[in-house]
Tab-separated table of C-alpha atoms and ligand atoms in Angstrom:
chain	number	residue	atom	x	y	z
C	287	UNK	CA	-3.922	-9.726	-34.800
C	288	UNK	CA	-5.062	-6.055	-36.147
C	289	UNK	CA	-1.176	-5.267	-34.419
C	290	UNK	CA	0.890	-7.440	-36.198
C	291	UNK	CA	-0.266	-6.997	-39.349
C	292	UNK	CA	0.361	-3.395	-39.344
C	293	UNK	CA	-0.557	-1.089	-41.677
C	294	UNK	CA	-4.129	0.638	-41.913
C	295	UNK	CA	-5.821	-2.680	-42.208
C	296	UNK	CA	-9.029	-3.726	-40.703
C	297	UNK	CA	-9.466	-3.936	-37.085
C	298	UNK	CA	-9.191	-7.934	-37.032
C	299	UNK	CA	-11.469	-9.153	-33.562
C	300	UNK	CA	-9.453	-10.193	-30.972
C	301	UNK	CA	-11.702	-12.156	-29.243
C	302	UNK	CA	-9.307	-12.016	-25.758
C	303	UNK	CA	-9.779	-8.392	-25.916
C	304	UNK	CA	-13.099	-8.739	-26.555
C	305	UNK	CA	-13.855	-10.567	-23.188
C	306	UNK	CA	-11.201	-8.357	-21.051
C	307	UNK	CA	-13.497	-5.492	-22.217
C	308	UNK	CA	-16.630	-7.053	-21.449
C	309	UNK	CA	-15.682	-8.065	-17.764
C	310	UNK	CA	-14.071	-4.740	-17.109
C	311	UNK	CA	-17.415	-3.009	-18.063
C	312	UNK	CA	-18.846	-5.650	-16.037
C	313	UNK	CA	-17.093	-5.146	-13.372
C	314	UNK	CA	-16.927	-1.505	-13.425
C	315	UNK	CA	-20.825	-1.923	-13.320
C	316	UNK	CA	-20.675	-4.405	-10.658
C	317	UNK	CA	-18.507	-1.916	-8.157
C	318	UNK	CA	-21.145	0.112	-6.283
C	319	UNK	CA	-23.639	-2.954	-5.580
C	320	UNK	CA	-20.604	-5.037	-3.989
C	321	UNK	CA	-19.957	-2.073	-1.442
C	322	UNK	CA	-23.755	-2.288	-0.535
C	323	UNK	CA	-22.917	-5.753	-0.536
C	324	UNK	CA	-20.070	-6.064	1.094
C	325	UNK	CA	-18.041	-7.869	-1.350
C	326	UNK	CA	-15.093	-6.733	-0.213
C	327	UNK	CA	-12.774	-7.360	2.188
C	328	UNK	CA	-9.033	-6.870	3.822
C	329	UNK	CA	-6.096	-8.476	4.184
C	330	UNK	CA	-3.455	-7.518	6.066
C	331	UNK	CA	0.748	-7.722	5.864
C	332	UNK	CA	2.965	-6.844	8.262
C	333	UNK	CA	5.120	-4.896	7.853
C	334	UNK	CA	8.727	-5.977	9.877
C	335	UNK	CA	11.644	-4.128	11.915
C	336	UNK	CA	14.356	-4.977	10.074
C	337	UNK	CA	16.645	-4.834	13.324
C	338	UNK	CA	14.800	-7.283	16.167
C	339	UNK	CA	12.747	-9.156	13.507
C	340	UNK	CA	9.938	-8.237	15.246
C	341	UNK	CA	6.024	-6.957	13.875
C	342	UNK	CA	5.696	-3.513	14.267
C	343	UNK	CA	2.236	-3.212	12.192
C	344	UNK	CA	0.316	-4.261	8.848
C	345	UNK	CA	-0.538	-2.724	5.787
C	346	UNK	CA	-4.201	-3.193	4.717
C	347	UNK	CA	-4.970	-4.826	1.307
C	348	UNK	CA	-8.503	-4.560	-0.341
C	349	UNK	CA	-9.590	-7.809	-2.423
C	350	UNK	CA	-13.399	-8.055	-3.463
C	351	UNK	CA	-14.578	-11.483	-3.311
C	352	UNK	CA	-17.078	-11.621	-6.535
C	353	UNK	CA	-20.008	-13.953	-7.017
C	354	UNK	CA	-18.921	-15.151	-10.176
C	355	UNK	CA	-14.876	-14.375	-10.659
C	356	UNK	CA	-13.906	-15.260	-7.139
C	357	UNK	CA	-11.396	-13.109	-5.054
C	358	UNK	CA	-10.303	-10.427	-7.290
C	359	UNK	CA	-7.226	-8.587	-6.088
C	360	UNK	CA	-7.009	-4.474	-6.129
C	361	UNK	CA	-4.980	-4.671	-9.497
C	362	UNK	CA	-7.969	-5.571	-11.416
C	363	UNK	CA	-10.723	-3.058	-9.790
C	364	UNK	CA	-9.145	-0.327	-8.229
C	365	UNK	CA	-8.125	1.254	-11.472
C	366	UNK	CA	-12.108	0.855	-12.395
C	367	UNK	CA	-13.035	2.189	-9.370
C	368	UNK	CA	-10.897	5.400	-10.086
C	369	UNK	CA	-11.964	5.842	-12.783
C	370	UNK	CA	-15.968	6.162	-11.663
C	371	UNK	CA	-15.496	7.819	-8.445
C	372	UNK	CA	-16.398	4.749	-6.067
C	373	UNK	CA	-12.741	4.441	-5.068
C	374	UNK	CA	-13.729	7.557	-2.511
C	375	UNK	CA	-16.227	5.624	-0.716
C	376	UNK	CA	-14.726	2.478	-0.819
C	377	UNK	CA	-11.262	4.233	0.046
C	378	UNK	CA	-13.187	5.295	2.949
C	379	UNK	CA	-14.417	2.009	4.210
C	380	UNK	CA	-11.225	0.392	3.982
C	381	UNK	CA	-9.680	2.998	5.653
C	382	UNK	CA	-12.276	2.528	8.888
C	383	UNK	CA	-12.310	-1.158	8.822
C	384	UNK	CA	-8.171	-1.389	8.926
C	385	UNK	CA	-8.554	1.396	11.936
C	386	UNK	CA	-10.683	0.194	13.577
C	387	UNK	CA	-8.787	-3.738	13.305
C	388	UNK	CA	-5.605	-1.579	14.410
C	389	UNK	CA	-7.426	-0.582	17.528
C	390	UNK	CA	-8.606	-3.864	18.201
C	391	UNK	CA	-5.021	-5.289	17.504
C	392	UNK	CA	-3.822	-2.675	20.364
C	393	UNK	CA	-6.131	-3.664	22.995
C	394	UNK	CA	-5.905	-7.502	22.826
C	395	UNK	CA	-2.014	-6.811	22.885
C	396	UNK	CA	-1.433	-3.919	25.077
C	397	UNK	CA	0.134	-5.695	28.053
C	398	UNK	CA	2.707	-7.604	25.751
C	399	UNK	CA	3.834	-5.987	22.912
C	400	UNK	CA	6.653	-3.232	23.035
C	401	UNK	CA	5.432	-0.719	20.968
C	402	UNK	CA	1.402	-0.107	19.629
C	403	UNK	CA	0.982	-1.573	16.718
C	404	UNK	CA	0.739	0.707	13.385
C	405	UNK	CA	-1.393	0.407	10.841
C	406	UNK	CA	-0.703	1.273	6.700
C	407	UNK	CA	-3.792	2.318	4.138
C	408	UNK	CA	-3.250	3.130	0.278
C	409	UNK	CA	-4.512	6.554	-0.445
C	410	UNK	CA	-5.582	6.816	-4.335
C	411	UNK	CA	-4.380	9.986	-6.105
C	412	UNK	CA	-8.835	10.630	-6.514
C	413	UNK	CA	-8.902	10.785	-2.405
C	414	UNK	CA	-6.449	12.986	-2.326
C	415	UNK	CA	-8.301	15.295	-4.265
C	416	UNK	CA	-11.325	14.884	-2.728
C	417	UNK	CA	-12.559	17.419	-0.127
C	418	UNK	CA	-13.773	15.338	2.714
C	419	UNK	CA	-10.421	13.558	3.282
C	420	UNK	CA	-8.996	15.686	6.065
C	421	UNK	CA	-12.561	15.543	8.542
C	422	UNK	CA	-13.267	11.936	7.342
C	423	UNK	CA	-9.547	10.623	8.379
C	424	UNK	CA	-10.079	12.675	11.919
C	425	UNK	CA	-13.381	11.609	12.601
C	426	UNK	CA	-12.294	7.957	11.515
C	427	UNK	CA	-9.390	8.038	14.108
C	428	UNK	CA	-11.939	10.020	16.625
C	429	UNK	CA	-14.578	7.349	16.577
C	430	UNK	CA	-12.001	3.907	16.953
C	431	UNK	CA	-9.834	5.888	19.586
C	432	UNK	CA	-6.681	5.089	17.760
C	433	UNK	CA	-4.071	7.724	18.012
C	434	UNK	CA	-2.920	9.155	14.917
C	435	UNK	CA	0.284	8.284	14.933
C	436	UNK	CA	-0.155	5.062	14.670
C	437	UNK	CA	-1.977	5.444	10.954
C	438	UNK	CA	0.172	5.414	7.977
C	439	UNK	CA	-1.285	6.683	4.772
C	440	UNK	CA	0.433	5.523	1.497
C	441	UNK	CA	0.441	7.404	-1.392
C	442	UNK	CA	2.593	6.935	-4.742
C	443	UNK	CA	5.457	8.840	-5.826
C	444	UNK	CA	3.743	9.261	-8.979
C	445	UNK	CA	0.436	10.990	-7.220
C	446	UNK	CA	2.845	13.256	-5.981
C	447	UNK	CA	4.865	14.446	-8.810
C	448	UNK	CA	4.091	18.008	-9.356
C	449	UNK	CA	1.999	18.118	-6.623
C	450	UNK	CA	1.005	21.683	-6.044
C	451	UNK	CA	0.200	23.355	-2.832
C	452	UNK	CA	-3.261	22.246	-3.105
C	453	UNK	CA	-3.194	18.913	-3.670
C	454	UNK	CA	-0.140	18.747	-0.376
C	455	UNK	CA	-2.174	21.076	1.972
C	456	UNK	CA	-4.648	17.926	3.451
C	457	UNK	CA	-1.479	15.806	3.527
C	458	UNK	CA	0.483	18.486	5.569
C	459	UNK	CA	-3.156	18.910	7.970
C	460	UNK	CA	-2.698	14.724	8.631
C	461	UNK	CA	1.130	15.117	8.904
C	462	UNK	CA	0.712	17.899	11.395
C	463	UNK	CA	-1.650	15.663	13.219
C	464	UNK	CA	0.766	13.149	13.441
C	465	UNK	CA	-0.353	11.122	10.300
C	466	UNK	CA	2.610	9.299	8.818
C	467	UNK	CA	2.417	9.825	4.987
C	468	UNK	CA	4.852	7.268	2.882
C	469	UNK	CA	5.843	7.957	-0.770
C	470	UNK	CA	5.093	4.363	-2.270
C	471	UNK	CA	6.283	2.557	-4.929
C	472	UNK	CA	9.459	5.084	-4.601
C	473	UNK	CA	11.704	4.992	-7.448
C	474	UNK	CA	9.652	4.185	-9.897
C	475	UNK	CA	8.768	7.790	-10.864
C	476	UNK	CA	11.042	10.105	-12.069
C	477	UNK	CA	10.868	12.685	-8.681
C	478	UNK	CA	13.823	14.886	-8.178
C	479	UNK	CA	14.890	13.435	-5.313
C	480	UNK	CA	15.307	17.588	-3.835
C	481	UNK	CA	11.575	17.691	-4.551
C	482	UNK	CA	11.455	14.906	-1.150
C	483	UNK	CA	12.002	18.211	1.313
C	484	UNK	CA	9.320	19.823	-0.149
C	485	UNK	CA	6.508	16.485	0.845
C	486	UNK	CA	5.007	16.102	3.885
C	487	UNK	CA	6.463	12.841	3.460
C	488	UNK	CA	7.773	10.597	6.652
C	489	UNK	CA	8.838	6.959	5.190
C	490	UNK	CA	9.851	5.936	1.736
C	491	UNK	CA	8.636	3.040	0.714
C	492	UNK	CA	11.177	1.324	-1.935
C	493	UNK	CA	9.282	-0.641	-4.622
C	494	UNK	CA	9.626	-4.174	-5.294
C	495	UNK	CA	12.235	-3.880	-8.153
C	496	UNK	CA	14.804	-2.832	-5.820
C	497	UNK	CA	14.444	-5.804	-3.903
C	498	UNK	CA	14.338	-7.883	-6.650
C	499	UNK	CA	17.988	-7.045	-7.212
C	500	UNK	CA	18.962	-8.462	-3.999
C	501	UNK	CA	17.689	-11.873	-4.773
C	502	UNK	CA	20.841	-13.764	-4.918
C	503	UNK	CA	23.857	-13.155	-2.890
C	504	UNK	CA	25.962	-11.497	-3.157
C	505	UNK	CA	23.652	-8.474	-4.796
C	506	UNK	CA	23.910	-6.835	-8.079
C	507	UNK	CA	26.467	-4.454	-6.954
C	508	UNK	CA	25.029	-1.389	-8.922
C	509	UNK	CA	21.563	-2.311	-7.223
C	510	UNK	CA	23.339	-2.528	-3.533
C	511	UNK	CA	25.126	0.885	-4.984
C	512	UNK	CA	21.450	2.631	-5.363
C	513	UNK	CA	19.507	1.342	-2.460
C	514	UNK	CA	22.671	2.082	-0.325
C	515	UNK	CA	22.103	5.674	-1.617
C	516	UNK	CA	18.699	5.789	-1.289
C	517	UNK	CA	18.755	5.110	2.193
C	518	UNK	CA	21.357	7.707	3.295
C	519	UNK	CA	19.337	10.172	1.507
C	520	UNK	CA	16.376	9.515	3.464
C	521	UNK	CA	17.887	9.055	6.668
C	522	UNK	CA	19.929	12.225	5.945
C	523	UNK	CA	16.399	14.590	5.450
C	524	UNK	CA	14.859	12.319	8.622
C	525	UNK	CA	12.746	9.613	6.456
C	526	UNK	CA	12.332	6.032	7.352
C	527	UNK	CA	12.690	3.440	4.960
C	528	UNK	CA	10.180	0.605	4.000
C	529	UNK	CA	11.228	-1.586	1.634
C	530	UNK	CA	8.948	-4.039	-0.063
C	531	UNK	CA	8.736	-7.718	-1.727
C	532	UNK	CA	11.267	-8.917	0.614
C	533	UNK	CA	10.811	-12.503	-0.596
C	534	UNK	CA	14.263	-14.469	0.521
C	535	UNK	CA	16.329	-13.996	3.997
C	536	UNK	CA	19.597	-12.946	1.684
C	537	UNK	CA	17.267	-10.056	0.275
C	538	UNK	CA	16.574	-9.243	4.030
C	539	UNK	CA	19.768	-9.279	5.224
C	540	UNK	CA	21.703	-7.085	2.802
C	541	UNK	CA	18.392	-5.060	3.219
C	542	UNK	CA	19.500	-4.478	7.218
C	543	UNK	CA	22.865	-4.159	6.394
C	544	UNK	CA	22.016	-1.413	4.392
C	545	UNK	CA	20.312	0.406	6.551
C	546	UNK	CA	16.609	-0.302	6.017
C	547	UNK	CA	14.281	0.373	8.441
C	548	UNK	CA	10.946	-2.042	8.485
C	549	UNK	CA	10.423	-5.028	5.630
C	550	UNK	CA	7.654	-6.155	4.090
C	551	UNK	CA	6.756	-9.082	1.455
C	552	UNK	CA	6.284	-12.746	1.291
C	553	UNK	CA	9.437	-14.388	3.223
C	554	UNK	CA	7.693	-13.007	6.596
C	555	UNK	CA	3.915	-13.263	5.540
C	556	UNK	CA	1.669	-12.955	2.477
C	557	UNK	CA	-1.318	-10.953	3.070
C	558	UNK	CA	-3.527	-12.624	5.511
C	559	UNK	CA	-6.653	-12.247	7.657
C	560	UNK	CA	-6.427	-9.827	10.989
C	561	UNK	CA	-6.301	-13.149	13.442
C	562	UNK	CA	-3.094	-13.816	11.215
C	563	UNK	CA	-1.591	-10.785	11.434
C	564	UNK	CA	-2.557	-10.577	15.316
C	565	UNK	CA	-0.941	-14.275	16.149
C	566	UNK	CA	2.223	-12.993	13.884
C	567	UNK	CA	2.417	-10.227	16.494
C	568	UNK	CA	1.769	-11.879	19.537
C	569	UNK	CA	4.230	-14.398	19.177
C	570	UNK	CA	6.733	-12.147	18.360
C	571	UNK	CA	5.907	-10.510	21.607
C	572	UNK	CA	5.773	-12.605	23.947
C	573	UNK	CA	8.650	-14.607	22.274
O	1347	C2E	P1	1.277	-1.657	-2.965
O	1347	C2E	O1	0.668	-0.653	-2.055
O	1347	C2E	O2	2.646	-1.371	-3.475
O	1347	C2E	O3	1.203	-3.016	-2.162
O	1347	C2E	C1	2.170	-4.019	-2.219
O	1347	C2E	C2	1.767	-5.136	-3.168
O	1347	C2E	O4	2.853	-6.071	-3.245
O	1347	C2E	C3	0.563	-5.939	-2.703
O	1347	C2E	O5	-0.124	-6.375	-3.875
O	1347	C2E	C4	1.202	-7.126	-2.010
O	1347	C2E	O6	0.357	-8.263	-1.926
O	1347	C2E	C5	2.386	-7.372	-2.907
O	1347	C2E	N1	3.474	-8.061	-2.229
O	1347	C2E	C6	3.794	-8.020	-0.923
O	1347	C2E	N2	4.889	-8.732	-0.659
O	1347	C2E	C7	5.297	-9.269	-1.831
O	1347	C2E	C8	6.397	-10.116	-2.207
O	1347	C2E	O7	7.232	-10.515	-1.397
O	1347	C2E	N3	6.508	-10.458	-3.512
O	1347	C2E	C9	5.600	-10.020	-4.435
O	1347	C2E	N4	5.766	-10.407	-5.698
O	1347	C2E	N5	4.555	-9.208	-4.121
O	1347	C2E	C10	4.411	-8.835	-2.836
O	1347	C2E	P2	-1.715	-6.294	-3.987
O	1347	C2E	O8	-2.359	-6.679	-2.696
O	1347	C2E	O9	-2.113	-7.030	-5.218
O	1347	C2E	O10	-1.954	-4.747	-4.193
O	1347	C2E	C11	-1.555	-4.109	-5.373
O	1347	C2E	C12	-1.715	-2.625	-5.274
O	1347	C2E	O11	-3.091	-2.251	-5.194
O	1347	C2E	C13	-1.074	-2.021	-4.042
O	1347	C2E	O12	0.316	-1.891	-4.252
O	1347	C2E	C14	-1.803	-0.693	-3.948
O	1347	C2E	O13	-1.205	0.263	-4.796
O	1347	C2E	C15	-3.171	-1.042	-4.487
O	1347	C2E	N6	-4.120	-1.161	-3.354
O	1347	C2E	C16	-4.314	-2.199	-2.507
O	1347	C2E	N7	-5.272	-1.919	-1.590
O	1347	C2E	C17	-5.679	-0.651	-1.870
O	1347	C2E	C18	-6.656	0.247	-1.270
O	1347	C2E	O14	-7.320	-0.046	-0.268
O	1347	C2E	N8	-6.781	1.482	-1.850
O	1347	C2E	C19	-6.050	1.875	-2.939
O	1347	C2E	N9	-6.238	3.118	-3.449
O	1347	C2E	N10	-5.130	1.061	-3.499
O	1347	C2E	C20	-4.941	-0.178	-2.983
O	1348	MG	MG1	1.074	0.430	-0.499
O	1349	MG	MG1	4.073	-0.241	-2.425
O	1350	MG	MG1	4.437	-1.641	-5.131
């Protein structure tokens, strides 16, 4: 490899490389037919009370199911569709499908389950910018009936970082609708954690490496140490806490004991279709 060589040789083909390129500028090319096409599709996880165990709503997962490569998960085309512009369009339609599922969820449910069920969407940093965010989310939430508070946008900590005033003035609008907004992947940044007052920011949402700490018990003590801060912080300036890749009981556990709010990863459910996610919640409410 060019790499290992070192020094100002010749670029030696890597013919790996070669073919990653080639399928990303196929599939970058590929994007705007499958939304015509509807290539893609949702799957949803819900998301748990750590307390009662019970499903209090399901965060909405966007996979495009390609003629040729199969199901390709948002890792490998929502970067490319950032990158072109598509990801506001097909932001859009994923958030109107998982509202519009939500809604459904609620009225098959309404007599049994305790509280409505929520529903979670990943907002790219290129939506946020975009100017039709604020009237599409309100029209979106118009047209399905689904109250707003019971939508959860997700955006990353990183998106955030030096936000200015007008990149947070459509998040405040939703907020002040009663839009949750949840700093994802939280702690993987570097945000001052004073900068937290100044988002219109709801629910942290602790990323995976956290919980990855927690995998055998008892916990890395320094990891039980940061989470355990974490969480007073949050609670302290009125945030929830989400955490995610919960993927053993003993991560869940210390997780409540620490004062977690809601859970999220594989030991409850991997992402699944809505009739999943809608027998998940049923059972839990009718016991
Ligand atoms: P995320 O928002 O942090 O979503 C959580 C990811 O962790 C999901 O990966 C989920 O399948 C995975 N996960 C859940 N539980 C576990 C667990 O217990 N163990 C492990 N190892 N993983 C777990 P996924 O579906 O591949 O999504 C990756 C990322 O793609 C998401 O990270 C999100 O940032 C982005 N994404 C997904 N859907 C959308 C979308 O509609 N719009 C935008 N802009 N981004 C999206
Ligand atoms: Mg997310
Ligand atoms: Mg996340
Ligand atoms: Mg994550």
């Amino acid at each position: 490899r060019a790499k290992s060589a070192g020094g100002n040789r010749f670029e030696l083909a890597d013919p790996e490389a070669d073919a990653r390129a080639i399928t990303r500028h196929g599939l970058t090319t590929a994007l705007p037919a499958a939304l015509d096409r509807n290539e893609f599709f949702i799957e949803y996880q819900p998301l748990v009370h750590l307390g009662d165990g019970s499903v209090r709503g399901a965060e909405a997962l966007v996979r495009w199911l390609h003629p040729q490569h199969g199901v390709l998960g948002p890792d490998r085309f929502i970067p490319l569709a950032e990158h072109t512009g598509l990801i506001v369009p097909l932001g859009r339609w994923v958030l109107e499908q998982s509202v519009r599922q939500a809604r459904e969820w609620q009225e098959r449910h309404c007599a049994e389950a305790a509280a409505p069920l929520r529903i979670n969407v990943n907002l790219s940093p290129c939506q946020l910018t975009h100017p039709g965010l604020v009237s599409d989310t309100v029209d979106i939430l118009e047209r399905s009936g689904l109250e707003p508070g019971a939508l959860c946008l997700e955006v990353t900590e990183s998106a955030l970082i030096g936000a200015d005033d007008d990149l947070l003035k459509p998040l405040r609008r939703l907020a002040e609708m009663g839009v949750d907004i949840a700093l994802d992947d939280f702690g993987t940044g570097y945000s001052n954690l004073a900068n937290l007052r100044r988002l219109p920011v709801s629910i942290l949402k602790l990323d995976r490496s956290f919980t990855q700490g927690m995998q055998q018990y008892p916990a890395d003590p320094v990891d039980l140490k940061i989470v355990e801060g974490i969480v007073t912080l949050a609670h302290s300036l009125d945030l929830a806490v989400t955490v995610e890749g919960v993927e053993t009981g003993a991560q869940a556990e210390q997780l409540r004991i620490l004062g977690c709010d809601t859970a999220q990863g594989w030991y409850y459910a991997r992402p699944g279709p809505p009739e999943r996610l809608h027998e998940l919640a049923l059972v839990d409410a009718t016991g």
